[in-house]
PDB file of C-alpha atoms in Angstrom:
ATOM      1  CA  MET A   1       4.128 -35.972  11.263  1.00  0.00           C
ATOM      2  CA  SER A   2       7.791 -36.440  12.101  1.00  0.00           C
ATOM      3  CA  VAL A   3      10.200 -33.665  12.986  1.00  0.00           C
ATOM      4  CA  ASN A   4      11.876 -34.025   9.578  1.00  0.00           C
ATOM      5  CA  GLY A   5       8.482 -33.894   7.881  1.00  0.00           C
ATOM      6  CA  LYS A   6       7.611 -30.675   9.701  1.00  0.00           C
ATOM      7  CA  ARG A   7      11.000 -29.195   8.842  1.00  0.00           C
ATOM      8  CA  GLU A   8      10.575 -30.110   5.167  1.00  0.00           C
ATOM      9  CA  GLU A   9       7.081 -28.625   5.143  1.00  0.00           C
ATOM     10  CA  SER A  10       8.398 -25.421   6.725  1.00  0.00           C
ATOM     11  CA  GLU A  11      11.219 -25.182   4.172  1.00  0.00           C
ATOM     12  CA  LYS A  12       8.783 -25.790   1.327  1.00  0.00           C
ATOM     13  CA  ARG A  13       6.491 -23.035   2.635  1.00  0.00           C
ATOM     14  CA  LYS A  14       9.420 -20.591   2.931  1.00  0.00           C
ATOM     15  CA  HIS A  15      10.413 -21.424  -0.636  1.00  0.00           C
ATOM     16  CA  VAL A  16       6.867 -20.743  -1.906  1.00  0.00           C
ATOM     17  CA  ILE A  17       6.770 -17.410  -0.056  1.00  0.00           C
ATOM     18  CA  LYS A  18      10.219 -16.386  -1.322  1.00  0.00           C
ATOM     19  CA  ARG A  19       9.359 -17.277  -4.941  1.00  0.00           C
ATOM     20  CA  SER A  20       6.113 -15.313  -4.671  1.00  0.00           C
ATOM     21  CA  PHE A  21       7.999 -12.272  -3.365  1.00  0.00           C
ATOM     22  CA  LEU A  22      10.649 -12.523  -6.084  1.00  0.00           C
ATOM     23  CA  THR A  23       7.916 -12.760  -8.727  1.00  0.00           C
ATOM     24  CA  ALA A  24       5.931  -9.796  -7.347  1.00  0.00           C
ATOM     25  CA  PHE A  25       8.844  -7.409  -6.735  1.00  0.00           C
ATOM     26  CA  PRO A  26       9.831  -6.706 -10.372  1.00  0.00           C
ATOM     27  CA  LYS A  27       6.183  -6.029 -11.240  1.00  0.00           C
ATOM     28  CA  THR A  28       6.084  -3.250  -8.629  1.00  0.00           C
ATOM     29  CA  ILE A  29       9.296  -1.416  -9.563  1.00  0.00           C
ATOM     30  CA  PRO A  30       7.505   1.159 -11.769  1.00  0.00           C
ATOM     31  CA  ILE A  31       5.105   1.807  -8.875  1.00  0.00           C
ATOM     32  CA  MET A  32       8.054   2.227  -6.521  1.00  0.00           C
ATOM     33  CA  THR A  33       9.510   5.080  -8.573  1.00  0.00           C
ATOM     34  CA  GLY A  34       6.215   6.931  -8.652  1.00  0.00           C
ATOM     35  CA  PHE A  35       5.237   6.261  -5.034  1.00  0.00           C
ATOM     36  CA  LEU A  36       8.596   7.326  -3.633  1.00  0.00           C
ATOM     37  CA  PHE A  37       8.377  10.654  -5.464  1.00  0.00           C
ATOM     38  CA  LEU A  38       4.681  11.300  -4.737  1.00  0.00           C
ATOM     39  CA  GLY A  39       5.042  10.058  -1.165  1.00  0.00           C
ATOM     40  CA  MET A  40       7.957  12.421  -0.606  1.00  0.00           C
ATOM     41  CA  SER A  41       5.857  15.263  -2.025  1.00  0.00           C
ATOM     42  CA  TYR A  42       3.107  14.380   0.416  1.00  0.00           C
ATOM     43  CA  GLY A  43       5.555  14.201   3.331  1.00  0.00           C
ATOM     44  CA  LEU A  44       7.010  17.597   2.401  1.00  0.00           C
ATOM     45  CA  TYR A  45       3.508  19.043   2.110  1.00  0.00           C
ATOM     46  CA  MET A  46       2.667  17.746   5.583  1.00  0.00           C
ATOM     47  CA  LYS A  47       5.876  19.232   6.975  1.00  0.00           C
ATOM     48  CA  VAL A  48       5.387  22.688   5.443  1.00  0.00           C
ATOM     49  CA  SER A  49       1.793  22.574   6.724  1.00  0.00           C
ATOM     50  CA  GLY A  50       3.165  22.305  10.254  1.00  0.00           C
ATOM     51  CA  PHE A  51       3.090  18.571  10.953  1.00  0.00           C
ATOM     52  CA  SER A  52       5.873  16.363  12.257  1.00  0.00           C
ATOM     53  CA  PHE A  53       7.189  13.536  10.037  1.00  0.00           C
ATOM     54  CA  VAL A  54       5.265  11.187  12.335  1.00  0.00           C
ATOM     55  CA  TYR A  55       1.972  12.320  10.784  1.00  0.00           C
ATOM     56  CA  PRO A  56       2.741  11.296   7.190  1.00  0.00           C
ATOM     57  CA  LEU A  57       4.290   8.080   8.520  1.00  0.00           C
ATOM     58  CA  CYS A  58       1.172   7.116  10.493  1.00  0.00           C
ATOM     59  CA  MET A  59      -1.346   8.430   7.969  1.00  0.00           C
ATOM     60  CA  SER A  60       0.295   6.600   5.076  1.00  0.00           C
ATOM     61  CA  MET A  61       0.215   3.372   7.077  1.00  0.00           C
ATOM     62  CA  VAL A  62      -3.378   3.719   8.275  1.00  0.00           C
ATOM     63  CA  ILE A  63      -5.171   5.637   5.506  1.00  0.00           C
ATOM     64  CA  PHE A  64      -3.089   4.530   2.487  1.00  0.00           C
ATOM     65  CA  GLY A  65      -5.119   6.555   0.024  1.00  0.00           C
ATOM     66  CA  GLY A  66      -2.834   9.035  -1.748  1.00  0.00           C
ATOM     67  CA  SER A  67      -5.482  11.489  -2.928  1.00  0.00           C
ATOM     68  CA  LEU A  68      -7.288  11.313   0.386  1.00  0.00           C
ATOM     69  CA  GLU A  69      -4.085  11.878   2.323  1.00  0.00           C
ATOM     70  CA  PHE A  70      -3.364  15.100   0.440  1.00  0.00           C
ATOM     71  CA  VAL A  71      -6.921  16.321   1.111  1.00  0.00           C
ATOM     72  CA  ALA A  72      -6.665  15.193   4.753  1.00  0.00           C
ATOM     73  CA  VAL A  73      -4.007  17.859   5.368  1.00  0.00           C
ATOM     74  CA  THR A  74      -6.590  20.565   4.697  1.00  0.00           C
ATOM     75  CA  MET A  75      -9.186  18.695   6.750  1.00  0.00           C
ATOM     76  CA  LEU A  76      -6.802  18.469   9.712  1.00  0.00           C
ATOM     77  CA  LEU A  77      -6.039  22.174   9.520  1.00  0.00           C
ATOM     78  CA  GLY A  78      -9.720  23.161   9.158  1.00  0.00           C
ATOM     79  CA  SER A  79     -12.544  23.239  11.628  1.00  0.00           C
ATOM     80  CA  PHE A  80     -13.920  20.037  13.141  1.00  0.00           C
ATOM     81  CA  ALA A  81     -16.428  18.664  10.629  1.00  0.00           C
ATOM     82  CA  PRO A  82     -16.726  14.882  10.978  1.00  0.00           C
ATOM     83  CA  LEU A  83     -19.714  14.472   8.639  1.00  0.00           C
ATOM     84  CA  GLN A  84     -18.122  16.486   5.831  1.00  0.00           C
ATOM     85  CA  THR A  85     -14.833  14.656   6.349  1.00  0.00           C
ATOM     86  CA  PHE A  86     -16.577  11.284   6.137  1.00  0.00           C
ATOM     87  CA  VAL A  87     -18.487  12.246   2.968  1.00  0.00           C
ATOM     88  CA  MET A  88     -15.341  13.656   1.345  1.00  0.00           C
ATOM     89  CA  ALA A  89     -13.347  10.516   2.181  1.00  0.00           C
ATOM     90  CA  LEU A  90     -16.149   8.309   0.867  1.00  0.00           C
ATOM     91  CA  MET A  91     -16.380  10.248  -2.398  1.00  0.00           C
ATOM     92  CA  ILE A  92     -12.622  10.222  -2.986  1.00  0.00           C
ATOM     93  CA  GLN A  93     -12.199   6.526  -2.238  1.00  0.00           C
ATOM     94  CA  ALA A  94     -15.536   5.257  -3.673  1.00  0.00           C
ATOM     95  CA  ARG A  95     -13.856   3.786  -6.750  1.00  0.00           C
ATOM     96  CA  HIS A  96     -12.376   1.129  -4.458  1.00  0.00           C
ATOM     97  CA  LEU A  97     -15.854  -0.319  -3.987  1.00  0.00           C
ATOM     98  CA  PHE A  98     -15.906  -1.190  -7.682  1.00  0.00           C
ATOM     99  CA  TYR A  99     -12.330  -2.472  -7.553  1.00  0.00           C
ATOM    100  CA  GLY A 100     -13.285  -4.691  -4.650  1.00  0.00           C
ATOM    101  CA  ILE A 101     -16.240  -6.191  -6.501  1.00  0.00           C
ATOM    102  CA  THR A 102     -13.956  -6.976  -9.433  1.00  0.00           C
ATOM    103  CA  LEU A 103     -11.442  -8.750  -7.199  1.00  0.00           C
ATOM    104  CA  LEU A 104     -13.858 -10.828  -5.113  1.00  0.00           C
ATOM    105  CA  GLU A 105     -13.228 -13.918  -7.213  1.00  0.00           C
ATOM    106  CA  LYS A 106      -9.437 -13.408  -7.437  1.00  0.00           C
ATOM    107  CA  TYR A 107      -9.078 -12.984  -3.675  1.00  0.00           C
ATOM    108  CA  LYS A 108     -11.104 -16.124  -2.878  1.00  0.00           C
ATOM    109  CA  GLY A 109      -9.033 -18.647  -0.990  1.00  0.00           C
ATOM    110  CA  THR A 110      -6.367 -16.191   0.186  1.00  0.00           C
ATOM    111  CA  GLY A 111      -7.184 -16.881   3.840  1.00  0.00           C
ATOM    112  CA  TRP A 112      -5.886 -14.479   6.460  1.00  0.00           C
ATOM    113  CA  LYS A 113      -4.353 -12.293   3.723  1.00  0.00           C
ATOM    114  CA  LYS A 114      -7.752 -11.241   2.392  1.00  0.00           C
ATOM    115  CA  PRO A 115      -8.446  -8.445   4.944  1.00  0.00           C
ATOM    116  CA  TYR A 116      -5.060  -6.883   4.197  1.00  0.00           C
ATOM    117  CA  LEU A 117      -5.593  -7.232   0.443  1.00  0.00           C
ATOM    118  CA  ILE A 118      -8.876  -5.353   0.842  1.00  0.00           C
ATOM    119  CA  PHE A 119      -7.344  -2.674   3.087  1.00  0.00           C
ATOM    120  CA  GLY A 120      -4.253  -2.225   0.917  1.00  0.00           C
ATOM    121  CA  MET A 121      -6.145  -1.862  -2.334  1.00  0.00           C
ATOM    122  CA  CYS A 122      -4.914   1.043  -4.411  1.00  0.00           C
ATOM    123  CA  ASP A 123      -5.177   1.799  -8.117  1.00  0.00           C
ATOM    124  CA  GLU A 124      -1.700   0.435  -8.764  1.00  0.00           C
ATOM    125  CA  SER A 125      -2.154  -2.826  -6.850  1.00  0.00           C
ATOM    126  CA  PHE A 126      -5.489  -3.293  -8.576  1.00  0.00           C
ATOM    127  CA  SER A 127      -3.828  -2.862 -11.986  1.00  0.00           C
ATOM    128  CA  ILE A 128      -1.083  -5.374 -11.277  1.00  0.00           C
ATOM    129  CA  ASN A 129      -3.313  -7.926  -9.573  1.00  0.00           C
ATOM    130  CA  CYS A 130      -5.842  -7.770 -12.413  1.00  0.00           C
ATOM    131  CA  SER A 131      -3.534  -7.661 -15.411  1.00  0.00           C
ATOM    132  CA  VAL A 132      -0.506  -9.768 -14.472  1.00  0.00           C
ATOM    133  CA  PRO A 133      -1.113 -13.500 -14.767  1.00  0.00           C
ATOM    134  CA  VAL A 134       0.283 -15.315 -11.749  1.00  0.00           C
ATOM    135  CA  PRO A 135       2.908 -17.701 -13.143  1.00  0.00           C
ATOM    136  CA  GLU A 136       2.563 -21.441 -12.761  1.00  0.00           C
ATOM    137  CA  GLY A 137       3.985 -22.629  -9.450  1.00  0.00           C
ATOM    138  CA  ILE A 138       3.530 -19.266  -7.694  1.00  0.00           C
ATOM    139  CA  ASP A 139       0.985 -19.034  -4.891  1.00  0.00           C
ATOM    140  CA  LYS A 140      -1.548 -16.402  -5.997  1.00  0.00           C
ATOM    141  CA  GLY A 141      -2.415 -15.356  -2.434  1.00  0.00           C
ATOM    142  CA  TRP A 142       1.212 -14.625  -1.610  1.00  0.00           C
ATOM    143  CA  PHE A 143       1.755 -12.907  -4.977  1.00  0.00           C
ATOM    144  CA  TYR A 144      -1.216 -10.556  -4.400  1.00  0.00           C
ATOM    145  CA  PHE A 145      -0.102 -10.011  -0.819  1.00  0.00           C
ATOM    146  CA  PHE A 146       3.429  -8.985  -1.816  1.00  0.00           C
ATOM    147  CA  VAL A 147       2.221  -6.695  -4.609  1.00  0.00           C
ATOM    148  CA  THR A 148       0.008  -4.924  -2.070  1.00  0.00           C
ATOM    149  CA  LEU A 149       2.600  -4.887   0.709  1.00  0.00           C
ATOM    150  CA  LEU A 150       5.396  -3.632  -1.538  1.00  0.00           C
ATOM    151  CA  ASN A 151       3.232  -0.861  -2.969  1.00  0.00           C
ATOM    152  CA  GLN A 152       2.188   0.284   0.490  1.00  0.00           C
ATOM    153  CA  SER A 153       5.778   0.124   1.760  1.00  0.00           C
ATOM    154  CA  TYR A 154       6.908   2.374  -1.119  1.00  0.00           C
ATOM    155  CA  TRP A 155       4.266   4.945  -0.225  1.00  0.00           C
ATOM    156  CA  VAL A 156       5.009   4.822   3.513  1.00  0.00           C
ATOM    157  CA  THR A 157       8.756   5.121   2.847  1.00  0.00           C
ATOM    158  CA  GLY A 158       8.298   8.066   0.494  1.00  0.00           C
ATOM    159  CA  ALA A 159       5.906   9.889   2.837  1.00  0.00           C
ATOM    160  CA  THR A 160       8.203   9.390   5.820  1.00  0.00           C
ATOM    161  CA  LEU A 161      11.303  10.477   3.885  1.00  0.00           C
ATOM    162  CA  GLY A 162       9.454  13.568   2.669  1.00  0.00           C
ATOM    163  CA  GLY A 163       8.473  14.459   6.238  1.00  0.00           C
ATOM    164  CA  ILE A 164      12.044  13.976   7.461  1.00  0.00           C
ATOM    165  CA  LEU A 165      13.625  15.811   4.525  1.00  0.00           C
ATOM    166  CA  GLY A 166      11.149  18.648   5.042  1.00  0.00           C
ATOM    167  CA  SER A 167      12.736  19.163   8.449  1.00  0.00           C
ATOM    168  CA  VAL A 168      16.254  19.245   7.013  1.00  0.00           C
ATOM    169  CA  ILE A 169      15.791  20.971   3.672  1.00  0.00           C
ATOM    170  CA  THR A 170      14.097  24.352   3.608  1.00  0.00           C
ATOM    171  CA  PHE A 171      12.884  26.044   0.462  1.00  0.00           C
ATOM    172  CA  ASN A 172      10.153  28.461  -0.558  1.00  0.00           C
ATOM    173  CA  THR A 173       6.988  26.453  -1.191  1.00  0.00           C
ATOM    174  CA  GLU A 174       4.816  29.439  -2.094  1.00  0.00           C
ATOM    175  CA  GLY A 175       2.778  28.568  -5.146  1.00  0.00           C
ATOM    176  CA  LEU A 176       3.086  24.828  -4.634  1.00  0.00           C
TER     177      LEU A 176
END
């Protein structure tokens, strides 16, 4: 393939990726509003529980399971109980097993994106990826990828902001 051919192929690929992103983004805006608020609540909760903003940042990137992350605060503050922690995490996140089975066919052919699509599965990404038809001319793998990535980025941003704001803003959290 000539240099011009490679350049054209690269430009075409960038165009496909950009169109997929621009198609996925508007579908995730309602999720963004909820995840920023809930993520900030989680970050604040971590901060008032005695953790640095680094904890909600890292946990939201690695765990990315909202309900589990809230419960993990109590687990981190409690006694060391790896078996109970594992069982609790499994019970909270078990619904993702059924989500995953449902999406096996949809995620076929997504290549290297598939492991991230599996890791980044959340209720909201599942809803969008199952219910929104991928428009003609949009690469489905990239569309699913951006839905998942955007949703996770909203949660990570909210959790981190909540942890940072918890350091700056002080208020009585008794009863929360």
